[in-house]
Coordinates of C-alpha atoms in Angstrom, one line a residue:
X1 CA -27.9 -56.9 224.7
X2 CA -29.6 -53.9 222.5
X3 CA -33.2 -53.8 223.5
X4 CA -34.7 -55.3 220.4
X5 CA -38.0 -52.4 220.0
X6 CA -38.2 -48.9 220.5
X7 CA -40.1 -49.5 223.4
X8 CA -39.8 -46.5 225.0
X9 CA -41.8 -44.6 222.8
X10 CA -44.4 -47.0 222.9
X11 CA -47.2 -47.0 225.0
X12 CA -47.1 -49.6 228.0
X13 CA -50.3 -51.8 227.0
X14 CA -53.1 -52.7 229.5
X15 CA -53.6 -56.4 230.0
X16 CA -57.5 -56.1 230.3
X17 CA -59.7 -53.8 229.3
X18 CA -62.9 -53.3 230.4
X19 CA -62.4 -56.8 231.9
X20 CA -61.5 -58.2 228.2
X21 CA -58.0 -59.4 227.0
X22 CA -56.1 -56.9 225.2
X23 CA -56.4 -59.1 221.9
X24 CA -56.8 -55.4 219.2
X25 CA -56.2 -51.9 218.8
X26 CA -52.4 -51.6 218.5
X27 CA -52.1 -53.6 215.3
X28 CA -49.7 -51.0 214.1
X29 CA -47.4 -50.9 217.3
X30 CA -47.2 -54.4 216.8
X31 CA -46.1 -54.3 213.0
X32 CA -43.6 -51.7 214.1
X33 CA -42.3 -54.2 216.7
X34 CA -42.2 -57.9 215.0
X35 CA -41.4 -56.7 211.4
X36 CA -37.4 -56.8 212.1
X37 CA -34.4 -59.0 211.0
X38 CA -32.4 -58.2 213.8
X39 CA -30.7 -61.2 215.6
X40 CA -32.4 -62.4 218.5
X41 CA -29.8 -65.2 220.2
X42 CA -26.6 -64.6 217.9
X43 CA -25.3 -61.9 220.6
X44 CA -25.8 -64.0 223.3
X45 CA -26.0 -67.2 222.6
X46 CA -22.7 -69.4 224.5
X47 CA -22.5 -71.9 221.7
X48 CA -20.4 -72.1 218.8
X49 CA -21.7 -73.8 216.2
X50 CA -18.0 -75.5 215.4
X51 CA -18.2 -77.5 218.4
X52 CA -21.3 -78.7 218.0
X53 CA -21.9 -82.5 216.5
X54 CA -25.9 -82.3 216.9
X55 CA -28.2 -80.5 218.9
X56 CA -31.7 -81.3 220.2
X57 CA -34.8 -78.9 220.9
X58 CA -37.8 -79.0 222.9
X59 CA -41.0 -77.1 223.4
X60 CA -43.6 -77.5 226.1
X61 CA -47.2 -76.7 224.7
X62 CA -49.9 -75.4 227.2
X63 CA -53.6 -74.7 226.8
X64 CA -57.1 -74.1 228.6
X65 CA -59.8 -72.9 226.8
X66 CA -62.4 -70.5 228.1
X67 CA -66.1 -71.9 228.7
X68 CA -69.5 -70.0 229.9
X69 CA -69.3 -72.4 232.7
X70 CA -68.9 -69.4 235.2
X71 CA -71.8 -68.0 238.0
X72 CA -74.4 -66.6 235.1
X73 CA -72.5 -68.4 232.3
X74 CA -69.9 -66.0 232.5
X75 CA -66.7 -66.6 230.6
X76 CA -64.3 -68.7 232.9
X77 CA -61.3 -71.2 232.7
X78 CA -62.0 -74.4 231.8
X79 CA -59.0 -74.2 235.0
X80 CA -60.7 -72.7 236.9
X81 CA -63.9 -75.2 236.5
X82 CA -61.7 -78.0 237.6
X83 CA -60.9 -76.6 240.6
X84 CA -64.7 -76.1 241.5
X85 CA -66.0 -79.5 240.1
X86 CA -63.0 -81.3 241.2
X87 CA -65.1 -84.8 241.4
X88 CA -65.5 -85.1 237.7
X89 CA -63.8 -86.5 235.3
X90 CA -59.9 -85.8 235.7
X91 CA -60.5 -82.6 237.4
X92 CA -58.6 -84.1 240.2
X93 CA -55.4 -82.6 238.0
X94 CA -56.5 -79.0 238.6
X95 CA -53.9 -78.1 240.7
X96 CA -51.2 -80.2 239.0
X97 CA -51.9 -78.0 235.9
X98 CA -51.7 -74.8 237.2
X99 CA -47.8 -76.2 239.0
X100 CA -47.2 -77.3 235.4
X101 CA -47.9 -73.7 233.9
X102 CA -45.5 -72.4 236.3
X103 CA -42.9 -74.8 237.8
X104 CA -40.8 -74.5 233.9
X105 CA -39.9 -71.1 235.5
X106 CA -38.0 -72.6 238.7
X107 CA -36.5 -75.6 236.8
X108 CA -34.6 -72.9 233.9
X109 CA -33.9 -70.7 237.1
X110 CA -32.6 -73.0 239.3
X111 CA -31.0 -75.3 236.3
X112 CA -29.0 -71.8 235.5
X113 CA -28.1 -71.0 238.6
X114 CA -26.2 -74.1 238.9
X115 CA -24.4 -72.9 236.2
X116 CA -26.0 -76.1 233.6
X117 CA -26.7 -74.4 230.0
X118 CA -30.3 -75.0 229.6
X119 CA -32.9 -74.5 226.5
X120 CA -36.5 -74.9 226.6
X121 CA -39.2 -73.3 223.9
X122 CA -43.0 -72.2 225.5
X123 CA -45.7 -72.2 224.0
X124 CA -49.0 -70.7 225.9
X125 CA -52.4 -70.2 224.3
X126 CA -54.3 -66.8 224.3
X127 CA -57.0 -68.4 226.6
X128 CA -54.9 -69.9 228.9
X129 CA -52.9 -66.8 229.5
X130 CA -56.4 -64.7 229.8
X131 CA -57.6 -67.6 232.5
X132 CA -55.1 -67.1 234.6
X133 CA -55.1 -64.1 235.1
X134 CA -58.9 -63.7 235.4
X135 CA -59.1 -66.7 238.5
X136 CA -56.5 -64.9 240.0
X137 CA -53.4 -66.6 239.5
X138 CA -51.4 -63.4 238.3
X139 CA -48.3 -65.2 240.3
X140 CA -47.9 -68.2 237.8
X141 CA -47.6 -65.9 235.0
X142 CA -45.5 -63.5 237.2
X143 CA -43.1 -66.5 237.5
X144 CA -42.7 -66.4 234.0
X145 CA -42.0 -62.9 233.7
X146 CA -38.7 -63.8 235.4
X147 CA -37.7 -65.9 232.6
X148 CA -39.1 -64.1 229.4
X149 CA -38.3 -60.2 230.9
X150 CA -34.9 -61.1 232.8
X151 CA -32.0 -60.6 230.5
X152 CA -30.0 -63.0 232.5
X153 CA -32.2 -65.6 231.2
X154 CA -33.0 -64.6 227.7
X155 CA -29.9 -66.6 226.1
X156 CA -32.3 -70.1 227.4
X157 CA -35.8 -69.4 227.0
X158 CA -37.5 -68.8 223.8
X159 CA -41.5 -68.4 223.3
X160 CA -43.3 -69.4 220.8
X161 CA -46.1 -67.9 219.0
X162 CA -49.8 -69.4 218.6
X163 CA -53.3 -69.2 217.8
X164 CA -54.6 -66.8 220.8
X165 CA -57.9 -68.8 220.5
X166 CA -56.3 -72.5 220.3
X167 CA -58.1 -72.8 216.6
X168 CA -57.2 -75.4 213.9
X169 CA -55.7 -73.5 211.0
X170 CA -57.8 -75.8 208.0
X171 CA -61.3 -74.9 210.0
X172 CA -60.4 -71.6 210.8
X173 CA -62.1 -69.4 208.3
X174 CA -58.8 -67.6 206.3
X175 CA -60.0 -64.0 207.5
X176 CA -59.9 -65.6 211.0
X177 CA -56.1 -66.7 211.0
X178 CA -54.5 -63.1 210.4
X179 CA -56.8 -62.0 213.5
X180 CA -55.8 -65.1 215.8
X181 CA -51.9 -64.4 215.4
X182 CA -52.3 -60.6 215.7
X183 CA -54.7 -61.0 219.2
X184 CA -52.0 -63.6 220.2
X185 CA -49.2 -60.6 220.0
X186 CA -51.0 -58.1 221.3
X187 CA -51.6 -60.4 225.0
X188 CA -48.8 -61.4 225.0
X189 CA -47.1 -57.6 224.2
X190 CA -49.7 -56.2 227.0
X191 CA -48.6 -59.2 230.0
X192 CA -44.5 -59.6 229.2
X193 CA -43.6 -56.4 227.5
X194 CA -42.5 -55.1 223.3
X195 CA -39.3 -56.5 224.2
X196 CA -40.3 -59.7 224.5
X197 CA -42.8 -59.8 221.8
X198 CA -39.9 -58.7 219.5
X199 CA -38.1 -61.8 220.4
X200 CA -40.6 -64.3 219.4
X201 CA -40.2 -65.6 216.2
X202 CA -41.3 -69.0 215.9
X203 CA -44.7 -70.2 215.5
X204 CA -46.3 -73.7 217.0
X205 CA -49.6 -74.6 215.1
X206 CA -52.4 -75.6 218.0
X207 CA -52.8 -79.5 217.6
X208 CA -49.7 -79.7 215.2
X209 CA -52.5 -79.1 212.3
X210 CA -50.8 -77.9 208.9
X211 CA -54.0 -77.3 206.3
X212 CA -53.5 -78.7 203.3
X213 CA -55.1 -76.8 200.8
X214 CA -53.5 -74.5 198.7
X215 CA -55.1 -71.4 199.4
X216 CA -55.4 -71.9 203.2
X217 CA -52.1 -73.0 203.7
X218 CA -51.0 -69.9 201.6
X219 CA -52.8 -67.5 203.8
X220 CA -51.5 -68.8 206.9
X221 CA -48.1 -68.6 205.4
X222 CA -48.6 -65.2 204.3
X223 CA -50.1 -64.0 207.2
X224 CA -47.3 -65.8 209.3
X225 CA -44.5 -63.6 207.2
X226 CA -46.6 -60.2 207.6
X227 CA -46.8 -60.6 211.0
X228 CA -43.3 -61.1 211.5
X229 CA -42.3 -65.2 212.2
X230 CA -39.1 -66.7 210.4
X231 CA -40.2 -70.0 210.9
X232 CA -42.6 -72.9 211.7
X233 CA -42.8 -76.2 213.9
X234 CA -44.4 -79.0 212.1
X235 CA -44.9 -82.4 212.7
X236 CA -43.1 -84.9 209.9
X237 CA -46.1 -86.5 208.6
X238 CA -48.1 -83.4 208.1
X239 CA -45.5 -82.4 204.9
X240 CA -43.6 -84.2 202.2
X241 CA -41.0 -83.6 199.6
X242 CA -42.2 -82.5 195.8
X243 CA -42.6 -85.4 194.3
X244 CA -44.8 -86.7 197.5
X245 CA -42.3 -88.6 199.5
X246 CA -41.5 -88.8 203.2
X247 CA -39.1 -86.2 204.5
X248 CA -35.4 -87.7 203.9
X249 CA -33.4 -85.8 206.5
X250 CA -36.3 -84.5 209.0
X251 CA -33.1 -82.8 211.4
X252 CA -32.4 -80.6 209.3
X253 CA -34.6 -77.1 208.3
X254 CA -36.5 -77.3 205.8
X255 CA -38.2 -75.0 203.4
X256 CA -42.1 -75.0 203.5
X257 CA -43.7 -74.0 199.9
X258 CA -46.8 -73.1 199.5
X259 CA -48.6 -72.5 196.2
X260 CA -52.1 -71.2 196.2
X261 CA -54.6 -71.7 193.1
X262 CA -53.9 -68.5 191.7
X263 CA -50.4 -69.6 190.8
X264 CA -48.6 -67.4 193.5
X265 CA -45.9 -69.4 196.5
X266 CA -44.9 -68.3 199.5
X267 CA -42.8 -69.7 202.0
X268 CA -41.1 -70.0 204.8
X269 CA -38.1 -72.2 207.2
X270 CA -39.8 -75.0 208.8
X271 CA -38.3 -77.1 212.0
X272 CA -39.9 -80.6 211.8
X273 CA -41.0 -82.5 214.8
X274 CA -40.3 -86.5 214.8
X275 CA -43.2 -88.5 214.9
X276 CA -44.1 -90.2 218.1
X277 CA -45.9 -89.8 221.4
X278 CA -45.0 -86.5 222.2
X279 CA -45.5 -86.1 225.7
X280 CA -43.7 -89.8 226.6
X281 CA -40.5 -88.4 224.0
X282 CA -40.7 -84.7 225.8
X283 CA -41.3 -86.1 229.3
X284 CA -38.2 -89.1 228.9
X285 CA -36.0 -86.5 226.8
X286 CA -35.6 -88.4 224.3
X287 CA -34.7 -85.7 221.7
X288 CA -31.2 -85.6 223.7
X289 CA -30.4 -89.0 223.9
X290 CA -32.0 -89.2 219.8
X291 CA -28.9 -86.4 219.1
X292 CA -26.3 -88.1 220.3
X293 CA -26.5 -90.9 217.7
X294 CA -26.0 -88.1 215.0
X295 CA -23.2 -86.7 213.3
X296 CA -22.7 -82.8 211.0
X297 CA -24.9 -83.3 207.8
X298 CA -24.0 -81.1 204.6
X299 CA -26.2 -78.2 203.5
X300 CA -25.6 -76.4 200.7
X301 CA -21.8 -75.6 200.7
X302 CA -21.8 -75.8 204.8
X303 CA -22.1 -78.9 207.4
X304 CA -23.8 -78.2 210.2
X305 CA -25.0 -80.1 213.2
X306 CA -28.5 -82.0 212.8
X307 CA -31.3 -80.9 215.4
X308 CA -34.0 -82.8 216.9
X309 CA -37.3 -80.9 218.0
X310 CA -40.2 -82.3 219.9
X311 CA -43.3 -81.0 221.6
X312 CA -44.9 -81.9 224.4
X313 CA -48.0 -81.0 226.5
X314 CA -46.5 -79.7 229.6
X315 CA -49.1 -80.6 231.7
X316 CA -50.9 -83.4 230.2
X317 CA -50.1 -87.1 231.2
X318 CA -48.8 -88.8 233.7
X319 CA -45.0 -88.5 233.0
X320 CA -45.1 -85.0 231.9
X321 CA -46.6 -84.2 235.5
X322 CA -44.2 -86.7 237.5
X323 CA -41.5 -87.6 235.3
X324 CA -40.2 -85.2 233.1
X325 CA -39.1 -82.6 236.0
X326 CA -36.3 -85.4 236.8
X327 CA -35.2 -86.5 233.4
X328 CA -35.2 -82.8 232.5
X329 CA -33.0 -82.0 234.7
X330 CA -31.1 -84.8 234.9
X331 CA -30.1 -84.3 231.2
X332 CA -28.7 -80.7 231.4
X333 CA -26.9 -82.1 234.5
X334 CA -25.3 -84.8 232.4
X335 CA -24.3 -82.4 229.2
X336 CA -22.6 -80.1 232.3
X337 CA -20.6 -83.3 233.8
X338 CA -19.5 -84.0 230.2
X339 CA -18.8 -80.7 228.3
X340 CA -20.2 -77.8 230.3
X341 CA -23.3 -77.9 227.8
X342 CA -21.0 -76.5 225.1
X343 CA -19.5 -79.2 223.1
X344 CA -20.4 -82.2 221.4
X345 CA -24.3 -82.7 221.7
X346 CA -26.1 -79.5 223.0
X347 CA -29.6 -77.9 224.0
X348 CA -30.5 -75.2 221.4
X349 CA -33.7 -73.0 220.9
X350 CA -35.3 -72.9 217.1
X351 CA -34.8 -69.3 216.5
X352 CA -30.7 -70.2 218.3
X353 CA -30.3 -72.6 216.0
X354 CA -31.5 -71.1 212.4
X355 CA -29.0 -67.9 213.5
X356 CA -26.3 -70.1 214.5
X357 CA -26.2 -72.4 210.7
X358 CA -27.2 -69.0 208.7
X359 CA -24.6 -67.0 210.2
X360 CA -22.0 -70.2 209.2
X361 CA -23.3 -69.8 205.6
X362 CA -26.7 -71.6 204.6
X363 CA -29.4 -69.5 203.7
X364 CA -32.8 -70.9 203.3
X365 CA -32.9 -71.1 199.8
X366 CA -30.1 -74.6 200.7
X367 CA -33.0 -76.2 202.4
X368 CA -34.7 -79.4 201.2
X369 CA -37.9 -78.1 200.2
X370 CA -41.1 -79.9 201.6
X371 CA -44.9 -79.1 200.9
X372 CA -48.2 -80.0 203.1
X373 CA -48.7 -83.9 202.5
X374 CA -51.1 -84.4 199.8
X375 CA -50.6 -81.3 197.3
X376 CA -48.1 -83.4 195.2
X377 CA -51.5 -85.5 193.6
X378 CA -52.9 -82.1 193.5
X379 CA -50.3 -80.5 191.2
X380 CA -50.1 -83.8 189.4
X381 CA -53.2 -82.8 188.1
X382 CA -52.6 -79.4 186.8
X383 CA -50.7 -77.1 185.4
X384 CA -49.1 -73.8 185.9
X385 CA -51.6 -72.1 184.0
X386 CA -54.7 -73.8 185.4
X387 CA -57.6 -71.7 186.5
X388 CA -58.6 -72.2 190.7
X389 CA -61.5 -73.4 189.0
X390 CA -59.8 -76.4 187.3
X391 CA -57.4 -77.4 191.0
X392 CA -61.2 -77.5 192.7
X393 CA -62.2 -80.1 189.8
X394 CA -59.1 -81.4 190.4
X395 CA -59.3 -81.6 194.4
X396 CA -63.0 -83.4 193.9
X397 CA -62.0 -85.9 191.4
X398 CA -59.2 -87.1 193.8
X399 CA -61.9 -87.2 196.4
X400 CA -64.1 -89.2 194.6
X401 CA -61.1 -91.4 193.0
X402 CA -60.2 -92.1 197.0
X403 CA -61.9 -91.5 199.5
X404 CA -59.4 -91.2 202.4
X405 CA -57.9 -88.2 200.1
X406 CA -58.3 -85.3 202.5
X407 CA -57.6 -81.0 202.1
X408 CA -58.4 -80.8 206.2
X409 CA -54.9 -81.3 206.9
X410 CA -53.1 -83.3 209.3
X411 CA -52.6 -83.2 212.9
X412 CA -51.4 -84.8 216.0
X413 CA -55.1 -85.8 216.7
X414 CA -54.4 -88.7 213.8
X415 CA -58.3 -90.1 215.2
X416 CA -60.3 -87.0 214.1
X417 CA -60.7 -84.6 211.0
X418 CA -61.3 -81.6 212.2
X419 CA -63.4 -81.0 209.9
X420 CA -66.0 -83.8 210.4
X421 CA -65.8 -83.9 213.6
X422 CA -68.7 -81.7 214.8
X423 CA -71.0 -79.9 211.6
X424 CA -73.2 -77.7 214.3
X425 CA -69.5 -76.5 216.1
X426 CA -68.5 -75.8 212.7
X427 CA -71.2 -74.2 211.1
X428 CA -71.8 -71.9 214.1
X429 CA -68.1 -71.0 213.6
X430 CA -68.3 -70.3 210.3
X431 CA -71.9 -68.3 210.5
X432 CA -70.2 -66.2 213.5
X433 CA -67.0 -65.3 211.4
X434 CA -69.0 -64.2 208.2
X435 CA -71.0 -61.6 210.3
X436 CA -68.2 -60.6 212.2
X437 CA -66.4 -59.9 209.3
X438 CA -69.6 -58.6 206.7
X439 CA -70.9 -55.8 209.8
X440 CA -67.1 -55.0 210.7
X441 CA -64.7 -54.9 207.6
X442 CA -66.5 -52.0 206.0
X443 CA -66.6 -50.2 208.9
X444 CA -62.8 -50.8 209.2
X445 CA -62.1 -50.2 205.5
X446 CA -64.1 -47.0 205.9
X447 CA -62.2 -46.0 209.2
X448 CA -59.1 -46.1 207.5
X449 CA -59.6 -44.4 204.2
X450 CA -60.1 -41.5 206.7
X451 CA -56.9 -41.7 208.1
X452 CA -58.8 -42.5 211.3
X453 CA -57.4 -45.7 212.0
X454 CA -54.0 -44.5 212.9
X455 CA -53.7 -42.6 215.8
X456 CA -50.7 -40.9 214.6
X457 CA -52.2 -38.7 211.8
X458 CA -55.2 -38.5 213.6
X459 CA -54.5 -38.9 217.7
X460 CA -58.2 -37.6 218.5
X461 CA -59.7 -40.4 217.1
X462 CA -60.7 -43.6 218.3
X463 CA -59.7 -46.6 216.2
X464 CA -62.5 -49.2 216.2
X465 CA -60.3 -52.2 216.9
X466 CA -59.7 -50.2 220.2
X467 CA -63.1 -49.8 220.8
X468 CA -64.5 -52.3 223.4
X469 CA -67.7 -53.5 221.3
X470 CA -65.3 -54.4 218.5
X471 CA -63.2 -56.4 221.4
X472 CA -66.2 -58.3 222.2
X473 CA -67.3 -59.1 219.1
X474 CA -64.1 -60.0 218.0
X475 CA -63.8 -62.4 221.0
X476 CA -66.6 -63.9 220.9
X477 CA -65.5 -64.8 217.0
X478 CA -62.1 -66.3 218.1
X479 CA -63.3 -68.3 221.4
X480 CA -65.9 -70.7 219.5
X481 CA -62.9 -71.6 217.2
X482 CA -61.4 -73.1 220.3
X483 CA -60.3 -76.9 219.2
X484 CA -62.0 -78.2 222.4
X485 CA -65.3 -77.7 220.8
X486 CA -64.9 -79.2 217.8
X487 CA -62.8 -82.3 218.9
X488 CA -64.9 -83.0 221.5
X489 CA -67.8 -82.2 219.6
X490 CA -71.0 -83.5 222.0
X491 CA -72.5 -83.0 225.1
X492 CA -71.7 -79.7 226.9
X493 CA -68.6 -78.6 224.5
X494 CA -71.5 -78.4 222.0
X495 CA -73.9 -76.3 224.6
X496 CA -70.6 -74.2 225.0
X497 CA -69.8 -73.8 221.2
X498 CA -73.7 -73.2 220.9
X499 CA -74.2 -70.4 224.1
X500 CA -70.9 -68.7 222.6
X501 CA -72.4 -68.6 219.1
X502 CA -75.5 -66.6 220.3
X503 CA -73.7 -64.3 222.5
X504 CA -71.0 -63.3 219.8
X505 CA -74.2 -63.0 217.1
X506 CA -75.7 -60.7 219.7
X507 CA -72.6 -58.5 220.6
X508 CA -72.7 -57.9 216.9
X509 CA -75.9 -57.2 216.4
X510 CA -76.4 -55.1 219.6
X511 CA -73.6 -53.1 219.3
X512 CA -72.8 -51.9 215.3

């Protein structure tokens, strides 16, 4: 397989740096590296999409945040604090979780190996990736090097991108988003290689959150499409069709819109997750034993084999921890026995899948269309040549008309609106973002109508995002947009949200 970025004229990234995450200062390496329409599992992929009835795919989410729980208050895992305070709470888990963060590395190995045709889709946070690594458990992310850098195992693994700071998209101020996915590709780049970042092309929302309102759901999708993703997991009920009804045929992709109150749409292919309890349907498999009561649907001019996508904590509850190693591997066992894991009802990865139906003849433009749940009343309301001024109006009548009428979004967190939840967690998040981004954008905008921002036209230069005050700052700004603060949103997840708020203010201050 052609190696998928010019990596060898690109410079081998540091994982820390001064002791930070490598989350900025290659922005435009990175562009270079996701902005591509190259095939990813079309040249390798051992299914034909002929012999396929349905298919089935299945992602295992994984998070920790990072808390000033350390000696000092230092930044450490919230892993890492389990294993020190192993008496409270469910911090008996500790070392369960870091097994869990691993062990899908063995099953895909071993699972191979036997020669069974496994799939599985990961999806790690930025802060969980940095905590390991800083408490010293380089080997559970060396295990997954051999599944993500090992071409033997390409064809089965996919990763997903994220949030690097585990934030909810409708809280996250809209600067915020573009920064979270680029510090997301830029750790992930420095720990598993270009190659490997140019492979990922799917993107897994933290908590399943889609943001509802137009302009924030615009921005993400922009910002998703500049930075190089061809498509989104989302959860059923968190979209609906445009006229406000429940998805129809939620197997088969689907074609997110999103129109902003300027008048301009974006979009982009969407996979939708079934509803359900996601870690009892990942951890019991259900999505293959769901497949194999479906049949080739028609899209466009072509029929193509239905796909069922769950996600799943991969560490979280009591069957994903004991159960699901079994059934997991008792269901590529049983797809071997019966057709090799060829035929019939097969494993498939997202971005597998989308290459296998477009290369048979559906583009996405055949898709059913589906918008974030709620906009239809919006747009009920207006019209094409309405002002942003008039959807706001619009927004707050429906509001007032019915109170449960939401722009938050919907998540997998059905009990809690994110943006209720906590006001101090949210109000220190959005004070720290509007410094961040009033001392640092002119200094950025400046920087680069000099031509110093790219090292190319200017190699003697320092870009600021390179620089470690800007890294610091522009830590601090993504960590207290962490979910755990806000969900939680008492006690000492407010302490934390609170100690991170006045560090990030005084890294600012102190340092520009």
């Amino acid at each position: 397989m052609p190696a998928l970025s010019q990596a060898a004229s690109l410079p081998l990234l540091p994982e820390l740096i001064d002791g930070l995450p490598n989350i900025s200062g290659w922005e435009a390496e990175v562009r270079s590296v996701v902005q591509h329409d190259r095939p990813i599992f079309l040249p390798t992929t051992n299914i034909y999409l002929q012999d396929v009835s349905a298919a089935f795919a299945i992602a295992l989410h994984m998070h920790q945040p990072m808390i000033p729980a350390g000696p000092g208050g230092e930044l450490i895992s919230n892993l890492q604090y389990m294993f020190e305070h192993p008496y409270e709470g469910d911090n008996h888990n500790a070392g369960p979780f870091a097994y869990c963060y691993s062990r899908i590395a063995d099953f895909m190995i071993d699972l191979v190996g036997q020669g069974c045709n496994p799939r599985i889709m990961l999806d790690y946070s930025g802060t969980l990736l940095w905590g390991l690594r800083q408490m010293g458990r380089g080997d559970i992310l060396e295990n997954l090097k051999r599944i993500t850098c090992d071409r033997t195992y390409h064809p089965y693994v996919e990763w997903l991108g994220t949030f690097w700071g585990h934030a909810i998209a409708s809280t996250t101020p809209i600067p915020d988003l573009k920064l979270h996915i680029q510090a997301w590709q830029h750790h992930f780049a420095a720990i598993f290689g270009w190659d490997a970042l140019a492979r990922v092309k799917g993107f897994s929302l933290p908590e399943m959150h889609l943001p509802n309102h137009p302009d924030t759901l615009f921005e993400l999708i922009k910002a998703l499409k500049e930075a190089g993703y061809r498509w989104l997991l989302l959860q059923a009920d968190t979209v609906e069709t445009t006229t406000g009804q429940p998805l129809s045929q939620p197997h088969l992709p689907h074609r997110l819109v999103a129109r902003n109150t300027e008048g301009e749409t974006v979009s982009i292919t969407a996979l939708i997750k079934t509803q359900g309890a996601n870690n009892q349907l990942v951890g019991q498999m259900q999505p293959y034993q769901k497949a194999r009561t479906l049949g080739p649907q028609l899209v466009g001019q072509v029929t193509i084999p239905p796909l069922v996508t769950q996600i799943g904590d991969g560490e979280n509850s009591g069957i994903m921890m004991n159960d699901f190693p079994s059934t997991f591997r008792n269901a590529w066992y049983d797809m071997s026995a019966q057709a090799q894991g060829h035929f019939g009802v097969v494993g498939l990865t997202g971005t597998e899948y989308l290459e296998l139906v477009e290369a048979a003849g559906c583009t996405p433009e055949d898709y059913p269309v589906c918008q974030a749940k709620g906009q239809h009343r919006i747009w009920q309301r207006v019209f094409e040549a309405d002002t942003p001024k008039a959807i706001a109006r619009a927004i707050t009548e429906l509001k007032r008309e019915d109170p449960s009428f939401q722009v938050e979004g919907v998540s997998s967190a059905h009990a809690l609106r994110w943006s209720q939840g906590n006001d101090p967690v949210l109000a220190s998040m959005q004070k720290l973002s509007a410094l961040f981004h009033q001392t640092l954008d002119p200094l950025l905008q400046a920087q680069s109508s000099n031509g110093e921002a790219n090292p190319h036209t200017n190699p003697l230069s320092s870009a600021l995002t390179q620089q470690s005050r800007y890294r610091q700052a522009l830590l601090y700004n993504l960590l207290i947009q962490t979910s755990c603060f806000n969900y939680w949103g008492q006690g000492m997840w407010t302490d934390y949200a609170r100690t991170l708020y006045s560090r990030g203010k005084e890294s600012i201050s102190s340092h520009f």
